[in-house]
Amino acid sequence: MPLVTITLARRATPTSTEKKAELIAGVTDLLVETLDKRAEDVVVLIEELDPDNWGQGGVTASEIRRRRIAATAEHHGEKTS
């Protein structure tokens, strides 16, 4: 029984239920086609990580996002707090 875990970064705009269902169906189809597995034997798990619970380059994802927003605002001449 194939077990696939997909980890997504939680965003301000959450991934919709419909998109998650599409993802599960697509991964299942891929395993059916590629590994010749029965769809009912494929298990797909979706985990969503809070941006405070992971990081890159020694900085949390929350901080990376704050920096990107500030840089974009600055680039467009907007004030940030």
Short mmCIF file of N, CA, C and O in Angstrom, two decimals:
data_model
loop_
_atom_site.label_atom_id
_atom_site.label_comp_id
_atom_site.label_asym_id
_atom_site.label_seq_id
_atom_site.Cartn_x
_atom_site.Cartn_y
_atom_site.Cartn_z
N MET A 1 0.85 -1.17 0.00
CA MET A 1 0.00 0.00 0.00
C MET A 1 0.89 1.24 0.00
O MET A 1 1.59 1.49 0.98
N PRO A 2 0.88 2.01 -1.07
CA PRO A 2 1.67 3.24 -1.09
C PRO A 2 1.06 4.29 -0.15
O PRO A 2 -0.15 4.47 -0.11
N LEU A 3 1.94 4.95 0.58
CA LEU A 3 1.54 6.04 1.46
C LEU A 3 2.37 7.26 1.08
O LEU A 3 3.60 7.23 1.14
N VAL A 4 1.69 8.31 0.66
CA VAL A 4 2.37 9.53 0.20
C VAL A 4 1.98 10.65 1.16
O VAL A 4 0.80 10.87 1.43
N THR A 5 2.99 11.34 1.66
CA THR A 5 2.73 12.51 2.51
C THR A 5 3.18 13.75 1.76
O THR A 5 4.31 13.84 1.30
N ILE A 6 2.28 14.70 1.65
CA ILE A 6 2.56 15.98 1.00
C ILE A 6 2.54 17.04 2.10
O ILE A 6 1.57 17.15 2.84
N THR A 7 3.61 17.79 2.20
CA THR A 7 3.69 18.84 3.20
C THR A 7 3.59 20.18 2.51
O THR A 7 4.37 20.49 1.62
N LEU A 8 2.61 20.96 2.91
CA LEU A 8 2.40 22.29 2.35
C LEU A 8 2.67 23.34 3.42
O LEU A 8 2.38 23.12 4.59
N ALA A 9 3.19 24.45 3.00
CA ALA A 9 3.35 25.58 3.90
C ALA A 9 2.00 26.27 4.01
O ALA A 9 1.36 26.58 3.00
N ARG A 10 1.54 26.48 5.23
CA ARG A 10 0.26 27.17 5.44
C ARG A 10 0.43 28.62 5.02
O ARG A 10 1.42 29.27 5.33
N ARG A 11 -0.51 29.12 4.26
CA ARG A 11 -0.46 30.48 3.73
C ARG A 11 -1.59 31.33 4.29
O ARG A 11 -2.55 30.80 4.85
N ALA A 12 -1.49 32.62 4.10
CA ALA A 12 -2.55 33.53 4.54
C ALA A 12 -3.87 33.16 3.86
O ALA A 12 -4.92 33.19 4.48
N THR A 13 -3.78 32.82 2.58
CA THR A 13 -4.95 32.31 1.86
C THR A 13 -4.81 30.79 1.83
O THR A 13 -3.95 30.27 1.12
N PRO A 14 -5.61 30.09 2.62
CA PRO A 14 -5.45 28.64 2.73
C PRO A 14 -5.69 27.91 1.41
O PRO A 14 -6.43 28.39 0.55
N THR A 15 -5.06 26.76 1.28
CA THR A 15 -5.33 25.90 0.14
C THR A 15 -6.75 25.38 0.29
O THR A 15 -7.11 24.85 1.35
N SER A 16 -7.54 25.54 -0.74
CA SER A 16 -8.96 25.18 -0.65
C SER A 16 -9.15 23.67 -0.56
O SER A 16 -8.29 22.88 -0.97
N THR A 17 -10.30 23.28 -0.05
CA THR A 17 -10.67 21.87 0.02
C THR A 17 -10.68 21.27 -1.38
O THR A 17 -10.24 20.13 -1.58
N GLU A 18 -11.14 22.05 -2.35
CA GLU A 18 -11.20 21.57 -3.73
C GLU A 18 -9.80 21.30 -4.28
O GLU A 18 -9.57 20.29 -4.94
N LYS A 19 -8.86 22.20 -4.02
CA LYS A 19 -7.48 22.02 -4.49
C LYS A 19 -6.83 20.82 -3.82
O LYS A 19 -6.07 20.07 -4.44
N LYS A 20 -7.11 20.62 -2.54
CA LYS A 20 -6.56 19.46 -1.84
C LYS A 20 -7.13 18.16 -2.43
O LYS A 20 -6.39 17.19 -2.63
N ALA A 21 -8.41 18.17 -2.74
CA ALA A 21 -9.03 16.98 -3.36
C ALA A 21 -8.40 16.71 -4.72
O ALA A 21 -8.14 15.55 -5.08
N GLU A 22 -8.13 17.77 -5.48
CA GLU A 22 -7.46 17.64 -6.79
C GLU A 22 -6.07 17.04 -6.62
O GLU A 22 -5.65 16.17 -7.40
N LEU A 23 -5.36 17.50 -5.63
CA LEU A 23 -4.01 17.01 -5.35
C LEU A 23 -4.04 15.52 -5.00
O LEU A 23 -3.26 14.72 -5.52
N ILE A 24 -4.96 15.14 -4.12
CA ILE A 24 -5.09 13.74 -3.73
C ILE A 24 -5.44 12.87 -4.94
O ILE A 24 -4.84 11.81 -5.15
N ALA A 25 -6.38 13.32 -5.75
CA ALA A 25 -6.78 12.56 -6.95
C ALA A 25 -5.62 12.44 -7.93
O ALA A 25 -5.37 11.36 -8.49
N GLY A 26 -4.89 13.53 -8.14
CA GLY A 26 -3.78 13.52 -9.09
C GLY A 26 -2.64 12.61 -8.66
O GLY A 26 -2.09 11.85 -9.47
N VAL A 27 -2.30 12.65 -7.38
CA VAL A 27 -1.23 11.78 -6.86
C VAL A 27 -1.68 10.32 -6.94
O VAL A 27 -0.91 9.43 -7.31
N THR A 28 -2.93 10.07 -6.60
CA THR A 28 -3.45 8.70 -6.69
C THR A 28 -3.37 8.20 -8.13
O THR A 28 -2.89 7.09 -8.38
N ASP A 29 -3.83 9.01 -9.07
CA ASP A 29 -3.76 8.63 -10.49
C ASP A 29 -2.32 8.33 -10.92
O ASP A 29 -2.07 7.38 -11.65
N LEU A 30 -1.39 9.16 -10.47
CA LEU A 30 0.01 8.97 -10.82
C LEU A 30 0.53 7.61 -10.34
O LEU A 30 1.21 6.88 -11.06
N LEU A 31 0.19 7.26 -9.11
CA LEU A 31 0.65 5.98 -8.56
C LEU A 31 -0.04 4.80 -9.22
O LEU A 31 0.56 3.74 -9.42
N VAL A 32 -1.30 4.97 -9.57
CA VAL A 32 -2.01 3.92 -10.30
C VAL A 32 -1.33 3.68 -11.65
O VAL A 32 -1.05 2.53 -12.02
N GLU A 33 -1.03 4.75 -12.35
CA GLU A 33 -0.41 4.64 -13.68
C GLU A 33 1.05 4.21 -13.61
O GLU A 33 1.49 3.36 -14.37
N THR A 34 1.81 4.79 -12.70
CA THR A 34 3.25 4.55 -12.65
C THR A 34 3.62 3.24 -11.96
O THR A 34 4.50 2.52 -12.43
N LEU A 35 2.95 2.95 -10.86
CA LEU A 35 3.31 1.76 -10.08
C LEU A 35 2.31 0.61 -10.23
O LEU A 35 2.44 -0.41 -9.56
N ASP A 36 1.29 0.82 -11.07
CA ASP A 36 0.27 -0.20 -11.30
C ASP A 36 -0.43 -0.61 -10.00
O ASP A 36 -0.65 -1.78 -9.73
N LYS A 37 -0.72 0.40 -9.17
CA LYS A 37 -1.41 0.16 -7.90
C LYS A 37 -2.91 0.39 -8.08
O LYS A 37 -3.36 1.11 -8.96
N ARG A 38 -3.68 -0.24 -7.21
CA ARG A 38 -5.12 0.00 -7.21
C ARG A 38 -5.38 1.31 -6.46
O ARG A 38 -4.77 1.57 -5.42
N ALA A 39 -6.27 2.12 -7.00
CA ALA A 39 -6.55 3.43 -6.39
C ALA A 39 -6.96 3.28 -4.94
O ALA A 39 -6.56 4.08 -4.08
N GLU A 40 -7.73 2.25 -4.63
CA GLU A 40 -8.20 2.09 -3.24
C GLU A 40 -7.08 1.71 -2.27
O GLU A 40 -7.26 1.76 -1.06
N ASP A 41 -5.91 1.36 -2.79
CA ASP A 41 -4.77 1.04 -1.94
C ASP A 41 -3.83 2.22 -1.71
O ASP A 41 -2.90 2.12 -0.92
N VAL A 42 -4.07 3.32 -2.41
CA VAL A 42 -3.20 4.49 -2.30
C VAL A 42 -3.72 5.41 -1.19
O VAL A 42 -4.89 5.77 -1.17
N VAL A 43 -2.82 5.77 -0.28
CA VAL A 43 -3.15 6.69 0.81
C VAL A 43 -2.34 7.96 0.60
O VAL A 43 -1.12 7.91 0.42
N VAL A 44 -3.02 9.10 0.59
CA VAL A 44 -2.36 10.40 0.44
C VAL A 44 -2.70 11.25 1.67
O VAL A 44 -3.88 11.44 1.99
N LEU A 45 -1.67 11.71 2.34
CA LEU A 45 -1.84 12.58 3.51
C LEU A 45 -1.34 13.97 3.15
O LEU A 45 -0.28 14.12 2.53
N ILE A 46 -2.08 14.98 3.56
CA ILE A 46 -1.65 16.36 3.37
C ILE A 46 -1.45 16.98 4.74
O ILE A 46 -2.36 17.00 5.56
N GLU A 47 -0.23 17.45 4.97
CA GLU A 47 0.09 18.14 6.21
C GLU A 47 0.33 19.61 5.87
O GLU A 47 0.96 19.91 4.85
N GLU A 48 -0.15 20.49 6.72
CA GLU A 48 0.11 21.91 6.53
C GLU A 48 0.92 22.42 7.72
O GLU A 48 0.54 22.22 8.86
N LEU A 49 2.04 23.05 7.40
CA LEU A 49 2.93 23.55 8.44
C LEU A 49 2.70 25.04 8.68
O LEU A 49 2.63 25.83 7.74
N ASP A 50 2.59 25.39 9.92
CA ASP A 50 2.52 26.78 10.31
C ASP A 50 3.85 27.44 9.97
O ASP A 50 4.91 26.84 10.17
N PRO A 51 3.85 28.67 9.45
CA PRO A 51 5.11 29.31 9.04
C PRO A 51 6.08 29.59 10.20
O PRO A 51 7.24 29.86 9.96
N ASP A 52 5.61 29.50 11.43
CA ASP A 52 6.51 29.64 12.57
C ASP A 52 7.23 28.33 12.89
O ASP A 52 8.16 28.32 13.69
N ASN A 53 6.79 27.25 12.26
CA ASN A 53 7.34 25.93 12.57
C ASN A 53 8.33 25.41 11.54
O ASN A 53 8.68 24.23 11.56
N TRP A 54 8.76 26.24 10.64
CA TRP A 54 9.80 25.86 9.68
C TRP A 54 10.51 27.10 9.23
O TRP A 54 10.02 28.21 9.39
N GLY A 55 11.69 26.91 8.68
CA GLY A 55 12.46 28.06 8.24
C GLY A 55 13.43 27.69 7.14
O GLY A 55 13.59 26.53 6.77
N GLN A 56 14.08 28.71 6.64
CA GLN A 56 15.06 28.54 5.57
C GLN A 56 16.17 29.55 5.81
O GLN A 56 15.90 30.71 6.12
N GLY A 57 17.39 29.13 5.69
CA GLY A 57 18.52 30.03 5.89
C GLY A 57 18.61 30.57 7.30
O GLY A 57 19.09 31.69 7.52
N GLY A 58 18.11 29.80 8.27
CA GLY A 58 18.19 30.22 9.66
C GLY A 58 17.11 31.19 10.10
O GLY A 58 17.18 31.74 11.19
N VAL A 59 16.09 31.39 9.26
CA VAL A 59 15.03 32.35 9.55
C VAL A 59 13.69 31.64 9.38
O VAL A 59 13.51 30.85 8.46
N THR A 60 12.73 31.93 10.29
CA THR A 60 11.42 31.30 10.15
C THR A 60 10.73 31.77 8.86
O THR A 60 11.00 32.87 8.36
N ALA A 61 9.84 30.94 8.38
CA ALA A 61 9.08 31.30 7.18
C ALA A 61 8.24 32.55 7.43
O ALA A 61 8.06 33.37 6.53
N SER A 62 7.75 32.73 8.64
CA SER A 62 6.99 33.94 8.97
C SER A 62 7.83 35.19 8.75
O SER A 62 7.37 36.18 8.18
N GLU A 63 9.07 35.14 9.21
CA GLU A 63 9.97 36.29 9.04
C GLU A 63 10.33 36.51 7.57
O GLU A 63 10.37 37.65 7.10
N ILE A 64 10.57 35.42 6.85
CA ILE A 64 10.85 35.55 5.41
C ILE A 64 9.70 36.24 4.71
O ILE A 64 9.90 37.15 3.90
N ARG A 65 8.48 35.85 5.04
CA ARG A 65 7.29 36.47 4.42
C ARG A 65 7.18 37.95 4.79
O ARG A 65 6.87 38.78 3.95
N ARG A 66 7.44 38.27 6.06
CA ARG A 66 7.39 39.69 6.49
C ARG A 66 8.41 40.51 5.69
O ARG A 66 8.11 41.61 5.24
N ARG A 67 9.60 39.96 5.52
CA ARG A 67 10.64 40.67 4.78
C ARG A 67 10.25 40.87 3.31
O ARG A 67 10.51 41.92 2.74
N ARG A 68 9.66 39.86 2.72
CA ARG A 68 9.24 39.96 1.32
C ARG A 68 8.16 41.02 1.15
O ARG A 68 8.19 41.81 0.21
N ILE A 69 7.21 41.04 2.07
CA ILE A 69 6.13 42.04 2.01
C ILE A 69 6.71 43.44 2.16
O ILE A 69 6.36 44.35 1.42
N ALA A 70 7.63 43.61 3.11
CA ALA A 70 8.26 44.92 3.33
C ALA A 70 9.06 45.35 2.10
O ALA A 70 9.00 46.50 1.68
N ALA A 71 9.79 44.42 1.51
CA ALA A 71 10.61 44.74 0.33
C ALA A 71 9.73 45.11 -0.85
O ALA A 71 10.03 46.05 -1.60
N THR A 72 8.62 44.40 -1.01
CA THR A 72 7.69 44.71 -2.11
C THR A 72 7.06 46.07 -1.90
O THR A 72 6.98 46.88 -2.82
N ALA A 73 6.65 46.35 -0.67
CA ALA A 73 6.06 47.65 -0.36
C ALA A 73 7.07 48.77 -0.59
O ALA A 73 6.74 49.82 -1.17
N GLU A 74 8.29 48.55 -0.16
CA GLU A 74 9.34 49.55 -0.34
C GLU A 74 9.62 49.78 -1.82
O GLU A 74 9.78 50.91 -2.28
N HIS A 75 9.62 48.72 -2.58
CA HIS A 75 9.85 48.81 -4.03
C HIS A 75 8.75 49.65 -4.69
O HIS A 75 9.02 50.36 -5.67
N HIS A 76 7.56 49.55 -4.16
CA HIS A 76 6.43 50.29 -4.72
C HIS A 76 6.23 51.65 -4.05
O HIS A 76 5.23 52.32 -4.29
N GLY A 77 7.16 52.02 -3.19
CA GLY A 77 7.10 53.32 -2.54
C GLY A 77 6.09 53.43 -1.43
O GLY A 77 5.70 54.52 -1.03
N GLU A 78 5.65 52.30 -0.90
CA GLU A 78 4.68 52.32 0.19
C GLU A 78 5.39 52.32 1.52
O GLU A 78 6.53 51.87 1.64
N LYS A 79 4.71 52.83 2.53
CA LYS A 79 5.28 52.83 3.88
C LYS A 79 4.92 51.52 4.57
O LYS A 79 3.83 51.02 4.40
N THR A 80 5.88 50.99 5.32
CA THR A 80 5.60 49.82 6.15
C THR A 80 5.77 50.22 7.59
O THR A 80 6.53 51.11 7.92
N SER A 81 5.07 49.53 8.47
CA SER A 81 5.17 49.88 9.89
C SER A 81 6.31 49.19 10.56
O SER A 81 6.94 48.34 10.09
#
